[in-house]
Short mmCIF file of C-alpha atoms in Angstrom, two decimals:
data_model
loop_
_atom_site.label_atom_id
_atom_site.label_comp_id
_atom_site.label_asym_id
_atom_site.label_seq_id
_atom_site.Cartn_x
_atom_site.Cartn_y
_atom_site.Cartn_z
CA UNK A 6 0.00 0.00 0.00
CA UNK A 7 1.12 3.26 -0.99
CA UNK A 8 0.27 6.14 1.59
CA UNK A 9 0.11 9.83 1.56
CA UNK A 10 2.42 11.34 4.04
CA UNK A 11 0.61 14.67 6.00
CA UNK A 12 2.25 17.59 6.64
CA UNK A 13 0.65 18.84 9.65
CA UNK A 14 -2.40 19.65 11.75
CA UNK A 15 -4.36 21.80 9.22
CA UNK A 16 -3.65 19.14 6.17
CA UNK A 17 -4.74 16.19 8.57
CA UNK A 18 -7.80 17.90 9.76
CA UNK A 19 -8.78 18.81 6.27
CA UNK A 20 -8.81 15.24 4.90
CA UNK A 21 -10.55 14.11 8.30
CA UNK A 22 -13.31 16.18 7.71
CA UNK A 23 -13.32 15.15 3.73
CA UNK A 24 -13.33 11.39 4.53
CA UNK A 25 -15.99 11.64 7.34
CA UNK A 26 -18.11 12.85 4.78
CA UNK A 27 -17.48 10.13 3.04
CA UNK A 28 -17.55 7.51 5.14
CA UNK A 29 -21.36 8.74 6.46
CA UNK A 30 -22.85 7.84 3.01
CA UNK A 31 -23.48 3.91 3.94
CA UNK A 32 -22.81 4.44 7.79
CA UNK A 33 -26.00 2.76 8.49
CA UNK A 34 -26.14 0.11 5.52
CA UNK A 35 -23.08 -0.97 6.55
CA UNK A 36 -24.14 -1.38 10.62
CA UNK A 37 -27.65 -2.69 9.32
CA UNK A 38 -25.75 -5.41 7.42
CA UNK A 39 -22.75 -6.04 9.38
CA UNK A 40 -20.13 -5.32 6.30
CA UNK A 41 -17.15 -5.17 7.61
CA UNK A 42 -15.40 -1.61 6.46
CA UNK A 43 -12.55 -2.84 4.56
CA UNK A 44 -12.42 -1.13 2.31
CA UNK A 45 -13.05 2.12 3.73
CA UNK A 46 -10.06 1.50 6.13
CA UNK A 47 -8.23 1.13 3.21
CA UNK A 48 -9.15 4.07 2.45
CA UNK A 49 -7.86 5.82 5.62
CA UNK A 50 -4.68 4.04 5.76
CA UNK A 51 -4.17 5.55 2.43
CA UNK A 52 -5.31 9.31 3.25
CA UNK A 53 -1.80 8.87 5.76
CA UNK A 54 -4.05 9.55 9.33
CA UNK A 55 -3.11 6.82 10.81
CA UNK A 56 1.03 7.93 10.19
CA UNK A 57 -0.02 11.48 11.81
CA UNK A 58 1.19 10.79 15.69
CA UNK A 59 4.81 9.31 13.83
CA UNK A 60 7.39 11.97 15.15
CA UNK A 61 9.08 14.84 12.70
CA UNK A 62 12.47 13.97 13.11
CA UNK A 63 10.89 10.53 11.38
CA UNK A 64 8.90 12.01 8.49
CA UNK A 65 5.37 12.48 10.36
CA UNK A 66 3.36 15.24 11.28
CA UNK A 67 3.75 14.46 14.81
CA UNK A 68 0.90 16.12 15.38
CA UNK A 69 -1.58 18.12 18.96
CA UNK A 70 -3.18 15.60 20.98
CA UNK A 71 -6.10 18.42 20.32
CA UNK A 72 -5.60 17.53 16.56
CA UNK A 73 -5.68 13.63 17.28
CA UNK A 74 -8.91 13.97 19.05
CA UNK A 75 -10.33 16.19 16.58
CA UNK A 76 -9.97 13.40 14.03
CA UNK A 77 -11.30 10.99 16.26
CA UNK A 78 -14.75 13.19 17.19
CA UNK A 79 -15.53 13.84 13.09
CA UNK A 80 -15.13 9.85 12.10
CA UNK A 81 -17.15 8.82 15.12
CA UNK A 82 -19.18 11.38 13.83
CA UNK A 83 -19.87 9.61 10.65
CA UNK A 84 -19.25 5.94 11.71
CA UNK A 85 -18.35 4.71 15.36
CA UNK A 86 -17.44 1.81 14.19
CA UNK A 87 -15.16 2.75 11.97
CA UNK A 88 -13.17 5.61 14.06
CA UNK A 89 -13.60 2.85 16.99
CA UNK A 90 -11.02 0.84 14.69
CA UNK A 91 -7.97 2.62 14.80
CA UNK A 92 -8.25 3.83 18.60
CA UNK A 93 -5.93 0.98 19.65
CA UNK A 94 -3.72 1.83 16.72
CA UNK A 95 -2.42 5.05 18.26
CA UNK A 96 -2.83 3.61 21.37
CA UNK A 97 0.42 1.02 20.17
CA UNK A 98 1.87 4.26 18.30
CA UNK A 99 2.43 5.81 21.25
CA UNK A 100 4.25 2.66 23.08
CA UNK A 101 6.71 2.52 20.59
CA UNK A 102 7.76 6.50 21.11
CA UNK A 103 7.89 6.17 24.56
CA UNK A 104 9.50 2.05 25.57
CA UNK A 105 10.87 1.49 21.54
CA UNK A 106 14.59 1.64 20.52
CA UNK A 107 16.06 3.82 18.05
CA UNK A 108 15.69 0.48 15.92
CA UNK A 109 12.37 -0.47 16.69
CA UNK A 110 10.95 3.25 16.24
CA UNK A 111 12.56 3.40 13.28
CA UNK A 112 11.67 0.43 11.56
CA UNK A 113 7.70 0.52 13.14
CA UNK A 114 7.34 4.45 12.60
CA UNK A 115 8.64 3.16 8.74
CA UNK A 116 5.51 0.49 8.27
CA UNK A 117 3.32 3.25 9.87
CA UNK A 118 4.16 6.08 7.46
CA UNK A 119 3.67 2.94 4.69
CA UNK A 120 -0.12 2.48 5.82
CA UNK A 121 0.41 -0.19 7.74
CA UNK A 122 -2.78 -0.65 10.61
CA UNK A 123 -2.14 -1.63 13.97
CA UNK A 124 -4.63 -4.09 16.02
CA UNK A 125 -4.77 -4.75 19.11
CA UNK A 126 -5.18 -7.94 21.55
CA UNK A 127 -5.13 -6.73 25.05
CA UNK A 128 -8.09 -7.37 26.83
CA UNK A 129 -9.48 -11.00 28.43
CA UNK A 130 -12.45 -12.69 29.41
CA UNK A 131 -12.91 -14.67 32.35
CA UNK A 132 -9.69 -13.26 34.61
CA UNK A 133 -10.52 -11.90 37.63
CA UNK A 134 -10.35 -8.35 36.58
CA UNK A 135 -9.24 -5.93 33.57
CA UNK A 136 -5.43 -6.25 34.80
CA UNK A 137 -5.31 -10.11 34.97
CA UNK A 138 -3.45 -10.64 31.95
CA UNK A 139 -2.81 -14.50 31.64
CA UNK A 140 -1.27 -14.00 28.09
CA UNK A 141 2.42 -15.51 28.32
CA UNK A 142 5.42 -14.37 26.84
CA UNK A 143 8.10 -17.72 27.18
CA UNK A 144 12.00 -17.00 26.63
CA UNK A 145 13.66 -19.32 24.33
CA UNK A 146 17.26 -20.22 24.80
CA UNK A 147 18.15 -17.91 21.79
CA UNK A 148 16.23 -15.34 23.12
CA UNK A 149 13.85 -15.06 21.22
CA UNK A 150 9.95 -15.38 22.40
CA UNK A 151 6.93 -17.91 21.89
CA UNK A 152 3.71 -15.88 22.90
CA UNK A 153 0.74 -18.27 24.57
CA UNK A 154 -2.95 -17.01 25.05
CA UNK A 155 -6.58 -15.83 24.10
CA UNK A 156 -7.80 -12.20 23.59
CA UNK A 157 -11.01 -11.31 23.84
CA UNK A 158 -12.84 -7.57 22.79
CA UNK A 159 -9.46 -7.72 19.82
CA UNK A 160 -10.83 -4.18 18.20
CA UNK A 161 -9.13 -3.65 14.22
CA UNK A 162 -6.81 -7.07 14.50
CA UNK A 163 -9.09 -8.57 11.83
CA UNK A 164 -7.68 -5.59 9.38
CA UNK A 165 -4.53 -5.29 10.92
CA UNK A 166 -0.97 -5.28 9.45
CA UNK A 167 0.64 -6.13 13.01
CA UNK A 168 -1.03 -6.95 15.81
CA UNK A 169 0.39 -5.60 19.34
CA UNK A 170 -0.19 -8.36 22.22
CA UNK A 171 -0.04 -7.70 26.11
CA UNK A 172 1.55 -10.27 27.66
CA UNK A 173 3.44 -10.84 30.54
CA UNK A 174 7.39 -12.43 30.87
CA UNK A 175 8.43 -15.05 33.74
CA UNK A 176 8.75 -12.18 36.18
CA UNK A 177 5.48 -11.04 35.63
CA UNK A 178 6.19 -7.55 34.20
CA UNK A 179 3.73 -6.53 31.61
CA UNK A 180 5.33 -6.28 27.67
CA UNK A 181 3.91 -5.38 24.40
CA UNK A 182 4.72 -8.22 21.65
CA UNK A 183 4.41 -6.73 17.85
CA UNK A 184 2.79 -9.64 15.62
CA UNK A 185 2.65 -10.11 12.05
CA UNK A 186 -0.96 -10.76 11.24
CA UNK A 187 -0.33 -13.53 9.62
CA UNK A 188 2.45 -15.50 12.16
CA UNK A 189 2.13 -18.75 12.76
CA UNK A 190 0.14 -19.54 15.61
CA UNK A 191 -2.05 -16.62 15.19
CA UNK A 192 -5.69 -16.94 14.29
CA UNK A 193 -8.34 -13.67 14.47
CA UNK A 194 -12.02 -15.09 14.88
CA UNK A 195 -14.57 -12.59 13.89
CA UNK A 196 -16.94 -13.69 16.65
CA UNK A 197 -18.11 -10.06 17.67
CA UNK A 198 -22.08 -9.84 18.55
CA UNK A 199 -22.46 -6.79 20.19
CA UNK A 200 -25.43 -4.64 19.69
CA UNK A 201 -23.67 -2.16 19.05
CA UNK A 202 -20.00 -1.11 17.19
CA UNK A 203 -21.46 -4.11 14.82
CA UNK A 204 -19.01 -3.52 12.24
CA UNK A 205 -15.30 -3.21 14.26
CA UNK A 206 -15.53 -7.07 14.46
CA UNK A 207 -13.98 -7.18 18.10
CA UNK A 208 -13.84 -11.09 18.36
CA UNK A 209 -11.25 -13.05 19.30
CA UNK A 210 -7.52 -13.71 18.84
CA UNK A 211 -5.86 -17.04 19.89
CA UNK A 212 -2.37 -17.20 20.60
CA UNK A 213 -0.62 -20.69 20.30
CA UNK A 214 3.07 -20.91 20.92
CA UNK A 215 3.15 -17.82 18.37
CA UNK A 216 7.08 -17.25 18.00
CA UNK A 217 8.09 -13.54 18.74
CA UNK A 218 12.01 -12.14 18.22
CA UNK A 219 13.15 -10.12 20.74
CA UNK A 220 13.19 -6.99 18.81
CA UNK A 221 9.23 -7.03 18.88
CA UNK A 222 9.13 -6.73 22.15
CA UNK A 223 9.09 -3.70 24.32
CA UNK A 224 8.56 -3.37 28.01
CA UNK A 225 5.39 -1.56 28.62
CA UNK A 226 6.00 -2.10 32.51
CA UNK A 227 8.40 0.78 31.83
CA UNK A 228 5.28 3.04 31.19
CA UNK A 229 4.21 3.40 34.43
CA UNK A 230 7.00 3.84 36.22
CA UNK A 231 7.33 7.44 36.32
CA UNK A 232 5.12 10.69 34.94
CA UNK A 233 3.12 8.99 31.87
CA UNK A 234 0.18 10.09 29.33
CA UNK A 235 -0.07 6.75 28.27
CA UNK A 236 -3.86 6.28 29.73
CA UNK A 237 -4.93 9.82 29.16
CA UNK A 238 -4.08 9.77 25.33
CA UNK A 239 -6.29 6.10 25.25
CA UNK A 240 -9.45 7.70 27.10
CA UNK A 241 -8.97 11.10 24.99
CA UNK A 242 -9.72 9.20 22.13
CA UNK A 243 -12.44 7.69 23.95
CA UNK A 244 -13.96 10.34 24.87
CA UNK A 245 -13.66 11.98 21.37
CA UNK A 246 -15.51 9.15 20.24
CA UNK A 247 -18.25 9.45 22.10
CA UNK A 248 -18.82 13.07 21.83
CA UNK A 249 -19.11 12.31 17.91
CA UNK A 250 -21.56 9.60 18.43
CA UNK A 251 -23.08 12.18 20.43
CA UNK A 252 -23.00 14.95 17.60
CA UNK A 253 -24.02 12.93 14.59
CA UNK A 254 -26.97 11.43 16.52
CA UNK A 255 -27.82 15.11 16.94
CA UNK A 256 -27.30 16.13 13.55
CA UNK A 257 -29.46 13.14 12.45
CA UNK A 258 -31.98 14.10 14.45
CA UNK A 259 -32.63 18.06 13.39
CA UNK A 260 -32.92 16.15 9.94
CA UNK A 261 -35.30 14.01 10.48
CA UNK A 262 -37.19 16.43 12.43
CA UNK A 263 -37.21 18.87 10.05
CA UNK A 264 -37.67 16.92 6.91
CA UNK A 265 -40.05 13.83 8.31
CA UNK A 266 -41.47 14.50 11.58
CA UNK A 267 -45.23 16.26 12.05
CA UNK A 268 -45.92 18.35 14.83
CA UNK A 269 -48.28 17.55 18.04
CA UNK A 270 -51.40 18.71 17.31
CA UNK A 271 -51.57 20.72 20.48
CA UNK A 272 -48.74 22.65 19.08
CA UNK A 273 -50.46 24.76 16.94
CA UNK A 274 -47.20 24.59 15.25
CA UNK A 275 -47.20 24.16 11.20
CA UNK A 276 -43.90 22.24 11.39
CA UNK A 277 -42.53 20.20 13.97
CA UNK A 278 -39.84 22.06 13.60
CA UNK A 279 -41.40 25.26 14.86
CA UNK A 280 -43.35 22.96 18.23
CA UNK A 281 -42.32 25.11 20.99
CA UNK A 282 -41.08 21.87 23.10
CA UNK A 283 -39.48 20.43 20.33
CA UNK A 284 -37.27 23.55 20.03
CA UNK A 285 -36.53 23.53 24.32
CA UNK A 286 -35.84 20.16 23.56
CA UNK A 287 -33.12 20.44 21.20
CA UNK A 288 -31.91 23.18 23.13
CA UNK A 289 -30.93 21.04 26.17
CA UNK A 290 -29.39 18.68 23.66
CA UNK A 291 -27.21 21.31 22.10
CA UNK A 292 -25.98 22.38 25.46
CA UNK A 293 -24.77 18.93 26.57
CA UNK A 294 -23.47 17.78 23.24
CA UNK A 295 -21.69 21.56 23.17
CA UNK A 296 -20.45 21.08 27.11
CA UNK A 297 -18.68 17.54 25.84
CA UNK A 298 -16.83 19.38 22.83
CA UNK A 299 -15.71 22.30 25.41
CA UNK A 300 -14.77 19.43 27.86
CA UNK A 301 -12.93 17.76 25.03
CA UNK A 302 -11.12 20.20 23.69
CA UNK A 303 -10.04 21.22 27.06
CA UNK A 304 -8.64 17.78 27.76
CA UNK A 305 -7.03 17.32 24.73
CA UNK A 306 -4.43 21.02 25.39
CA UNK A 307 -4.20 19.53 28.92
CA UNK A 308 -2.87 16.38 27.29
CA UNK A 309 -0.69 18.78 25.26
CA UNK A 310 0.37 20.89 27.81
CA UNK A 311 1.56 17.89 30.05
CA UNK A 312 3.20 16.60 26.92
CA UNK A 313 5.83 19.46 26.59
CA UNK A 314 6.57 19.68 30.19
CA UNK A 315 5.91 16.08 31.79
CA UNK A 316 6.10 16.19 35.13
CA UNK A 317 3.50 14.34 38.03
CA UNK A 318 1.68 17.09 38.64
CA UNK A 319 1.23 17.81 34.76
CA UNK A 320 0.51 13.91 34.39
CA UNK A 321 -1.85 13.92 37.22
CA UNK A 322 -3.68 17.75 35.72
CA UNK A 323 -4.67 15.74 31.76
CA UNK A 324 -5.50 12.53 33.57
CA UNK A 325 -8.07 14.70 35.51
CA UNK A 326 -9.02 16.90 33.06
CA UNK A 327 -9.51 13.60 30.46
CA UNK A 328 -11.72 11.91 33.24
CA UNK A 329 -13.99 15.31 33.04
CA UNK A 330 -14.12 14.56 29.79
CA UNK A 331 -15.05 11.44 29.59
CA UNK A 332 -17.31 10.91 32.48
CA UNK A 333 -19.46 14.07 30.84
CA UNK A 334 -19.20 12.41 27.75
CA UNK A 335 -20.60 8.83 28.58
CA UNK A 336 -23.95 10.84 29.90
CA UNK A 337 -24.22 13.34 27.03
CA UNK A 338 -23.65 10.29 24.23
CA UNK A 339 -26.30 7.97 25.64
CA UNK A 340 -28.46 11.26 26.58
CA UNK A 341 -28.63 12.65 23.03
CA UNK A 342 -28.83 9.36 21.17
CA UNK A 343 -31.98 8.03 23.10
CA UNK A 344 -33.48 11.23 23.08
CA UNK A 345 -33.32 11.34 18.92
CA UNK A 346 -36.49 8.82 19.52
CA UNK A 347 -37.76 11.70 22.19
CA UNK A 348 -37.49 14.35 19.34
CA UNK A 349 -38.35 12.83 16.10
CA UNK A 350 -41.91 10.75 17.24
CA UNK A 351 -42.94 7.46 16.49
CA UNK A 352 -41.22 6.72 13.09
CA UNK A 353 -37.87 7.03 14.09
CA UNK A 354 -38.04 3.71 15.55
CA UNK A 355 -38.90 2.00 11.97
CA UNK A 356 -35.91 -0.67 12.28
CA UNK A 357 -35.62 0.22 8.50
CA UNK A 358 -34.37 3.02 9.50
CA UNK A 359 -31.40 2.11 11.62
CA UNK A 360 -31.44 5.57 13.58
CA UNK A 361 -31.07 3.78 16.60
CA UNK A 362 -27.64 2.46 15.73
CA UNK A 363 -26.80 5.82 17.43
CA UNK A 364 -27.94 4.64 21.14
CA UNK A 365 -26.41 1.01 20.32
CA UNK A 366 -23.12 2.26 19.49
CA UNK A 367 -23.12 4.67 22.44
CA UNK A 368 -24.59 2.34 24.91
CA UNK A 369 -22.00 -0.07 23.84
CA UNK A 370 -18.72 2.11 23.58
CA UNK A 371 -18.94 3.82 26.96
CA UNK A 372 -19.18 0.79 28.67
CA UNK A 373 -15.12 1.40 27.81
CA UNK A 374 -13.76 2.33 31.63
CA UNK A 375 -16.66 2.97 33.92
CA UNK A 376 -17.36 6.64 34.51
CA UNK A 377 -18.56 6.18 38.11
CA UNK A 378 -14.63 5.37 38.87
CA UNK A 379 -13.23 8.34 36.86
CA UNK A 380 -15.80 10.09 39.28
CA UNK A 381 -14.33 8.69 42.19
CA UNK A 382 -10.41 9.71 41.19
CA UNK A 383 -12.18 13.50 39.93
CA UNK A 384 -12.97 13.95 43.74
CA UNK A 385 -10.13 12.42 45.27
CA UNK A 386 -7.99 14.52 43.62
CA UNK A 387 -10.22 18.01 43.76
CA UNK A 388 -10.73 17.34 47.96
CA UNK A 389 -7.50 16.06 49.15
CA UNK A 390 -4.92 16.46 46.12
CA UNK A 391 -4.35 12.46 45.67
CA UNK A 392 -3.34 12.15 41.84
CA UNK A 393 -4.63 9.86 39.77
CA UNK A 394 -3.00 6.30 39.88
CA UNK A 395 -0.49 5.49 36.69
CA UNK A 396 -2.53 2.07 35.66
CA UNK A 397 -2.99 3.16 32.09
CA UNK A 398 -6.79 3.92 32.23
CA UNK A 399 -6.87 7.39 33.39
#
């Protein structure tokens, strides 16, 4: 694949906003159905986004965490499913600047800038908690690696180029193996049946005695050992996801209220889209959906800010101000998206339709990181100073 390589924030931005109107022609055929986007990440990998994070001093754009998130809110505006994809991608970006060698970042940041997608296998199913990874890393006499496991919840590894696996070594320390889609060993099962995100085909990746060379392998224990931005950059994107979800439901709806809906008789309205409670309605819509972009873009310079000067308390200030974020977020997305059945009246729920792939898709993706625990770390830290902890989800 050949890619185009961005110059910087105002290029990436502008082909963002061109392929999110792209990609929203078909948004809902393609959910409806449950075909698989292929070819319309093809067609991202090839606009160079997914190379815009790769540092300048290797040929990227490197660009604002504000710029990243940006992206993020206009694809999810179009298609969750589809900006949903390359969260993890960035995610794996970012390991590789801060644990990777001179080699490995410059041979990874190479395939990046080439179009090549990142997956992701990091979560499982049936541990004790979110942090009971059982996936096993096993040292071979030459030194090389054999990599032992099941993923669950494996968001973009069916499309994926290379597929980054959590693991742990013999000493328990956490790693990040990077896997050839295709190694031996390695088998993606698109068993994904949520009721929402239908089309990011999170299913399943089995690991059996997958070999691994030591050079795609990079400690991510390291992370979290001192000042990191590792878990605010992952819930950014989160949370930029959700506030899309949360603006193209709301964009849907003035449509369809405008164009389709009729107006209570009580009204006296000609329009529904002169009914007086109609209007209030959309009113206290706008102002959430408007409170998550503020919140959002605050974040996101936090993120920025801390980046250029990390220290704790700069760690600690975006982790907080990412949590606002995203805890607003998770109440304005599933807010606005049930409330497009609210506004537009009986025939919005016509499954023809597919308008409520809106609520499914926001229902689904903030179930991502409870908010009632980013809550809990939000007051901690505004009462009695205590930072946020460094375990990659804050």
């Amino acid at each position: 694949m050949t890619a185009k390589v961005l110059a910087d924030d105002v290029e990436a931005l502008t082909v963002a906003a061109a392929l999110a109107d792209e990609f929203r022609t078909g948004a809902a055929a393609r959910d409806a159905e449950r075909r698989l986007p292929r070819a319309e990440l093809d067609r991202l990998s090839a606009s160079g986004l997914l190379a815009v994070t790769v540092p300048a001093d290797h040929g990227g754009a490197d660009v604002r965490q504000e710029t990243l998130a940006e992206i993020f809110r206009l694809l999810a505006s179009a298609d969750a499913s589809l900006a949903q994809i390359p969260q993890n991608h960035f995610v794996y970006v970012n390991v590789i600047r801060r644990q990777g060698t001179a080699e490995q970042r410059e041979f990874f940041f190479g395939e990046i800038l080439a179009g090549r997608r990142f997956g992701n296998a990091q979560s499982e199913a049936g541990t004790k908690h979110v942090q009971d990874i059982r996936t096993r890393l096993a040292r071979q006499p030459d030194g090389s690696f054999t990599l032992t496991g099941v993923k669950h919840y494996s968001t973009g590894a069916l499309f994926a180029d290379w597929i980054p696996v959590l693991a742990r070594t013999e000493d328990d320390n956490l790693h990040v193996a990077y896997v050839p889609r295709d190694a031996p060993g390695l088998t993606v099962v698109d068993d994904w049946d949520g009721m929402g995100q239908r089309t990011t085909a999170s299913g399943t990746v089995r690991l059996e005695a997958v070999p691994v060379p030591a050079d795609r392998v990079l400690p991510h224990h390291l992370t979290f050992q001192g000042p990191q931005l590792h878990g605010a950059v992952a819930q950014l994107l989160h949370t930029a996801i959700d506030v899309g979800i949360a603006g193209g439901a709301l964009t849907e709806a003035a449509v369809f209220v405008r164009t389709k809906s009729r107006p209570w008789f009580e009204s006296g309205a000609e329009t529904a889209a002169d009914d007086p409670l109609l209007i209030q309605r959309f009113g206290e819509l706008a102002v959430q959906l408007r409170a998550s972009e503020a919140l959002l873009r605050e974040a996101a310079r936090a993120v920025d800010a801390a980046g250029a000067d990390l220290t704790d308390d700069s760690a600690a200030e975006a982790s907080i101000a990412v949590a606002v974020a995203k805890a607003h977020a998770t109440t304005a997305a599933v807010e606005v998206t049930g409330a497009l059945f609210e506004v537009a009246g009986t025939r919005s729920a016509l499954n023809s339709l597919n308008l409520h792939r809106h609520w499914r898709d926001a229902r689904t993706h903030t179930l991502h990181d409870p908010a009632r625990w980013k809550i809990q770390h939000i007051g901690r830290y505004v009462l009695n100073g205590t930072k946020p902890p460094r375990h990659g989800l804050l």
